[in-house]
């Protein structure tokens, strides 16, 4: 299902976007990104940002980490996230909630294969079977030139 798209309302000094980006192009950015900057919330409310490897699968970002990692502990307490791609001038920002998912053996196999294809390495399937985080987007903001095509994608 395609998300609803609208131009972003920006402060007047930033310009007035008049072009909408296509979701398929933005989804390609999310799929092909090598790294994702994950922002979570610490128990005391301070933000925490960390780059993670991830896979775009079925319209969701899938990633994992060691249970002792700060972002893992933060997500267990507070699943709201913001995820940014590395490119700042042509930005892609995803906001959503992370949910813990335990893949089936087949899903774990597919994730390991996809990771191997994308990164050249993969954790063992058992690492995926221990659980992954899936982030389904609520809102994605993206542009190639802020003043021209800043677009908000909203998911139902």
PDB file of C-alpha atoms in Angstrom:
ATOM      1  CA  UNK A   1       0.000   0.000   0.000  1.00  0.00           C
ATOM      2  CA  UNK A   2       1.346   3.393  -1.009  1.00  0.00           C
ATOM      3  CA  UNK A   3       1.636   6.006   1.735  1.00  0.00           C
ATOM      4  CA  UNK A   4      -0.085   9.377   1.410  1.00  0.00           C
ATOM      5  CA  UNK A   5       2.333  12.051   0.177  1.00  0.00           C
ATOM      6  CA  UNK A   6       2.281  15.809   0.704  1.00  0.00           C
ATOM      7  CA  UNK A   7       4.793  18.619   0.452  1.00  0.00           C
ATOM      8  CA  UNK A   8       6.274  19.759   3.753  1.00  0.00           C
ATOM      9  CA  UNK A   9       5.303  23.173   5.110  1.00  0.00           C
ATOM     10  CA  UNK A  10       8.603  24.870   5.821  1.00  0.00           C
ATOM     11  CA  UNK A  11       9.493  28.222   7.382  1.00  0.00           C
ATOM     12  CA  UNK A  12       9.299  30.902   4.676  1.00  0.00           C
ATOM     13  CA  UNK A  13      13.080  31.365   4.705  1.00  0.00           C
ATOM     14  CA  UNK A  14      13.519  27.725   3.597  1.00  0.00           C
ATOM     15  CA  UNK A  15      11.295  27.980   0.518  1.00  0.00           C
ATOM     16  CA  UNK A  16       8.055  26.364  -0.555  1.00  0.00           C
ATOM     17  CA  UNK A  17       8.393  22.860  -1.962  1.00  0.00           C
ATOM     18  CA  UNK A  18       6.129  22.252  -4.937  1.00  0.00           C
ATOM     19  CA  UNK A  19       7.300  18.841  -6.178  1.00  0.00           C
ATOM     20  CA  UNK A  20       6.380  15.531  -4.566  1.00  0.00           C
ATOM     21  CA  UNK A  21       8.926  12.742  -4.503  1.00  0.00           C
ATOM     22  CA  UNK A  22       7.771   9.292  -5.540  1.00  0.00           C
ATOM     23  CA  UNK A  23       7.557   6.688  -2.797  1.00  0.00           C
ATOM     24  CA  UNK A  24       9.311   4.034  -4.897  1.00  0.00           C
ATOM     25  CA  UNK A  25      12.423   6.235  -5.173  1.00  0.00           C
ATOM     26  CA  UNK A  26      12.468   6.903  -1.432  1.00  0.00           C
ATOM     27  CA  UNK A  27      11.884   3.235  -0.641  1.00  0.00           C
ATOM     28  CA  UNK A  28      14.858   2.399  -2.884  1.00  0.00           C
ATOM     29  CA  UNK A  29      16.997   4.749  -0.762  1.00  0.00           C
ATOM     30  CA  UNK A  30      15.844   2.905   2.370  1.00  0.00           C
ATOM     31  CA  UNK A  31      16.527  -0.481   0.822  1.00  0.00           C
ATOM     32  CA  UNK A  32      19.963   0.349  -0.585  1.00  0.00           C
ATOM     33  CA  UNK A  33      21.352   2.307   2.379  1.00  0.00           C
ATOM     34  CA  UNK A  34      24.478   0.744   3.841  1.00  0.00           C
ATOM     35  CA  UNK A  35      23.944   2.179   7.316  1.00  0.00           C
ATOM     36  CA  UNK A  36      21.047   3.608   9.273  1.00  0.00           C
ATOM     37  CA  UNK A  37      21.400   6.150  12.084  1.00  0.00           C
ATOM     38  CA  UNK A  38      19.088   4.929  14.810  1.00  0.00           C
ATOM     39  CA  UNK A  39      17.919   7.399  17.474  1.00  0.00           C
ATOM     40  CA  UNK A  40      16.398   5.956  20.649  1.00  0.00           C
ATOM     41  CA  UNK A  41      15.509   7.367  24.053  1.00  0.00           C
ATOM     42  CA  UNK A  42      17.461   6.560  27.231  1.00  0.00           C
ATOM     43  CA  UNK A  43      15.580   5.894  30.501  1.00  0.00           C
ATOM     44  CA  UNK A  44      16.340   9.433  31.704  1.00  0.00           C
ATOM     45  CA  UNK A  45      14.943  10.936  28.467  1.00  0.00           C
ATOM     46  CA  UNK A  46      18.283  11.747  26.819  1.00  0.00           C
ATOM     47  CA  UNK A  47      18.614  10.760  23.162  1.00  0.00           C
ATOM     48  CA  UNK A  48      20.994   8.068  21.972  1.00  0.00           C
ATOM     49  CA  UNK A  49      22.093   7.735  18.334  1.00  0.00           C
ATOM     50  CA  UNK A  50      24.048   4.868  16.814  1.00  0.00           C
ATOM     51  CA  UNK A  51      24.663   3.588  13.275  1.00  0.00           C
ATOM     52  CA  UNK A  52      23.284   0.113  12.612  1.00  0.00           C
ATOM     53  CA  UNK A  53      23.306  -2.294   9.707  1.00  0.00           C
ATOM     54  CA  UNK A  54      19.838  -3.187   8.539  1.00  0.00           C
ATOM     55  CA  UNK A  55      17.650  -4.712   5.891  1.00  0.00           C
ATOM     56  CA  UNK A  56      14.535  -3.228   4.309  1.00  0.00           C
ATOM     57  CA  UNK A  57      12.119  -6.166   4.203  1.00  0.00           C
ATOM     58  CA  UNK A  58       8.441  -5.954   3.356  1.00  0.00           C
ATOM     59  CA  UNK A  59       8.210  -2.227   3.976  1.00  0.00           C
ATOM     60  CA  UNK A  60      10.005  -2.407   7.337  1.00  0.00           C
ATOM     61  CA  UNK A  61      13.535  -1.836   8.547  1.00  0.00           C
ATOM     62  CA  UNK A  62      14.895  -4.958  10.245  1.00  0.00           C
ATOM     63  CA  UNK A  63      17.988  -4.865  12.472  1.00  0.00           C
ATOM     64  CA  UNK A  64      19.366  -6.441  15.610  1.00  0.00           C
ATOM     65  CA  UNK A  65      22.174  -6.106  18.076  1.00  0.00           C
ATOM     66  CA  UNK A  66      23.633  -7.524  21.228  1.00  0.00           C
ATOM     67  CA  UNK A  67      21.078  -7.468  24.075  1.00  0.00           C
ATOM     68  CA  UNK A  68      23.582  -5.497  26.182  1.00  0.00           C
ATOM     69  CA  UNK A  69      23.884  -2.695  23.606  1.00  0.00           C
ATOM     70  CA  UNK A  70      22.435   0.631  24.707  1.00  0.00           C
ATOM     71  CA  UNK A  71      20.037   0.878  21.777  1.00  0.00           C
ATOM     72  CA  UNK A  72      18.710  -2.623  22.493  1.00  0.00           C
ATOM     73  CA  UNK A  73      18.024  -1.768  26.134  1.00  0.00           C
ATOM     74  CA  UNK A  74      16.465   1.570  25.149  1.00  0.00           C
ATOM     75  CA  UNK A  75      14.124  -0.090  22.648  1.00  0.00           C
ATOM     76  CA  UNK A  76      12.975  -2.645  25.206  1.00  0.00           C
ATOM     77  CA  UNK A  77      11.792   0.278  27.401  1.00  0.00           C
ATOM     78  CA  UNK A  78      10.667   2.793  24.808  1.00  0.00           C
ATOM     79  CA  UNK A  79      10.126   1.621  21.211  1.00  0.00           C
ATOM     80  CA  UNK A  80       9.698   5.030  19.524  1.00  0.00           C
ATOM     81  CA  UNK A  81      12.527   5.635  17.040  1.00  0.00           C
ATOM     82  CA  UNK A  82      13.810   8.030  14.450  1.00  0.00           C
ATOM     83  CA  UNK A  83      16.024   6.609  11.722  1.00  0.00           C
ATOM     84  CA  UNK A  84      18.108   8.731   9.372  1.00  0.00           C
ATOM     85  CA  UNK A  85      20.148   7.777   6.352  1.00  0.00           C
ATOM     86  CA  UNK A  86      23.700   9.106   6.087  1.00  0.00           C
ATOM     87  CA  UNK A  87      23.064  11.587   3.282  1.00  0.00           C
ATOM     88  CA  UNK A  88      22.218  14.980   4.816  1.00  0.00           C
ATOM     89  CA  UNK A  89      21.548  17.145   1.773  1.00  0.00           C
ATOM     90  CA  UNK A  90      19.203  14.604   0.210  1.00  0.00           C
ATOM     91  CA  UNK A  91      17.728  13.430   3.495  1.00  0.00           C
ATOM     92  CA  UNK A  92      15.566  10.438   4.355  1.00  0.00           C
ATOM     93  CA  UNK A  93      14.130  10.344   7.886  1.00  0.00           C
ATOM     94  CA  UNK A  94      11.886   7.562   9.116  1.00  0.00           C
ATOM     95  CA  UNK A  95       9.812   7.803  12.298  1.00  0.00           C
ATOM     96  CA  UNK A  96       8.040   4.823  13.804  1.00  0.00           C
ATOM     97  CA  UNK A  97       7.930   2.224  16.548  1.00  0.00           C
ATOM     98  CA  UNK A  98      10.222  -0.750  16.832  1.00  0.00           C
ATOM     99  CA  UNK A  99       8.655  -4.097  17.605  1.00  0.00           C
ATOM    100  CA  UNK A 100      10.496  -7.206  18.686  1.00  0.00           C
ATOM    101  CA  UNK A 101      10.031 -10.111  16.294  1.00  0.00           C
ATOM    102  CA  UNK A 102      11.195 -13.703  16.517  1.00  0.00           C
ATOM    103  CA  UNK A 103      11.727 -14.939  12.947  1.00  0.00           C
ATOM    104  CA  UNK A 104      10.807 -18.426  11.880  1.00  0.00           C
ATOM    105  CA  UNK A 105      13.649 -20.662  10.724  1.00  0.00           C
ATOM    106  CA  UNK A 106      12.853 -19.743   7.102  1.00  0.00           C
ATOM    107  CA  UNK A 107      12.746 -15.995   7.883  1.00  0.00           C
ATOM    108  CA  UNK A 108      16.072 -16.275   9.750  1.00  0.00           C
ATOM    109  CA  UNK A 109      17.589 -18.058   6.744  1.00  0.00           C
ATOM    110  CA  UNK A 110      16.274 -15.353   4.382  1.00  0.00           C
ATOM    111  CA  UNK A 111      17.607 -12.558   6.638  1.00  0.00           C
ATOM    112  CA  UNK A 112      21.036 -14.206   6.822  1.00  0.00           C
ATOM    113  CA  UNK A 113      21.132 -14.558   3.020  1.00  0.00           C
ATOM    114  CA  UNK A 114      19.991 -10.955   2.502  1.00  0.00           C
ATOM    115  CA  UNK A 115      22.637  -9.714   4.955  1.00  0.00           C
ATOM    116  CA  UNK A 116      25.328 -11.756   3.192  1.00  0.00           C
ATOM    117  CA  UNK A 117      24.248 -10.287  -0.164  1.00  0.00           C
ATOM    118  CA  UNK A 118      24.146  -6.719   1.137  1.00  0.00           C
ATOM    119  CA  UNK A 119      27.142  -6.608   3.481  1.00  0.00           C
ATOM    120  CA  UNK A 120      29.275  -9.581   2.482  1.00  0.00           C
ATOM    121  CA  UNK A 121      28.791 -11.206   5.881  1.00  0.00           C
ATOM    122  CA  UNK A 122      25.936 -12.317   8.074  1.00  0.00           C
ATOM    123  CA  UNK A 123      25.403 -13.342  11.655  1.00  0.00           C
ATOM    124  CA  UNK A 124      24.501 -17.007  12.060  1.00  0.00           C
ATOM    125  CA  UNK A 125      20.817 -17.818  11.559  1.00  0.00           C
ATOM    126  CA  UNK A 126      20.591 -18.530  15.293  1.00  0.00           C
ATOM    127  CA  UNK A 127      21.333 -14.843  15.986  1.00  0.00           C
ATOM    128  CA  UNK A 128      18.297 -13.851  13.928  1.00  0.00           C
ATOM    129  CA  UNK A 129      16.185 -16.533  15.568  1.00  0.00           C
ATOM    130  CA  UNK A 130      17.011 -14.943  18.939  1.00  0.00           C
ATOM    131  CA  UNK A 131      14.993 -11.943  17.734  1.00  0.00           C
ATOM    132  CA  UNK A 132      15.199  -8.828  15.604  1.00  0.00           C
ATOM    133  CA  UNK A 133      13.683  -5.375  15.699  1.00  0.00           C
ATOM    134  CA  UNK A 134      11.275  -4.364  12.945  1.00  0.00           C
ATOM    135  CA  UNK A 135      10.374  -0.733  12.408  1.00  0.00           C
ATOM    136  CA  UNK A 136       7.225  -0.046  10.478  1.00  0.00           C
ATOM    137  CA  UNK A 137       7.221   3.588   9.373  1.00  0.00           C
ATOM    138  CA  UNK A 138       4.534   6.000  10.530  1.00  0.00           C
ATOM    139  CA  UNK A 139       6.067   8.986   8.755  1.00  0.00           C
ATOM    140  CA  UNK A 140       8.948   9.320   6.306  1.00  0.00           C
ATOM    141  CA  UNK A 141      10.372  12.722   5.399  1.00  0.00           C
ATOM    142  CA  UNK A 142      12.564  12.935   2.309  1.00  0.00           C
ATOM    143  CA  UNK A 143      13.985  15.399  -0.176  1.00  0.00           C
ATOM    144  CA  UNK A 144      16.666  15.841  -2.794  1.00  0.00           C
ATOM    145  CA  UNK A 145      16.546  19.662  -2.425  1.00  0.00           C
ATOM    146  CA  UNK A 146      14.681  20.860   0.666  1.00  0.00           C
ATOM    147  CA  UNK A 147      13.236  24.010  -0.930  1.00  0.00           C
ATOM    148  CA  UNK A 148      12.021  22.102  -4.017  1.00  0.00           C
ATOM    149  CA  UNK A 149      10.748  18.638  -3.112  1.00  0.00           C
ATOM    150  CA  UNK A 150      10.576  18.106   0.662  1.00  0.00           C
ATOM    151  CA  UNK A 151       7.914  15.417   0.977  1.00  0.00           C
ATOM    152  CA  UNK A 152       6.111  13.834   3.931  1.00  0.00           C
ATOM    153  CA  UNK A 153       4.888  10.264   3.473  1.00  0.00           C
ATOM    154  CA  UNK A 154       2.242   9.192   5.997  1.00  0.00           C
ATOM    155  CA  UNK A 155       1.338   5.553   6.555  1.00  0.00           C
ATOM    156  CA  UNK A 156      -2.143   4.448   7.646  1.00  0.00           C
TER     157      UNK A 156
END
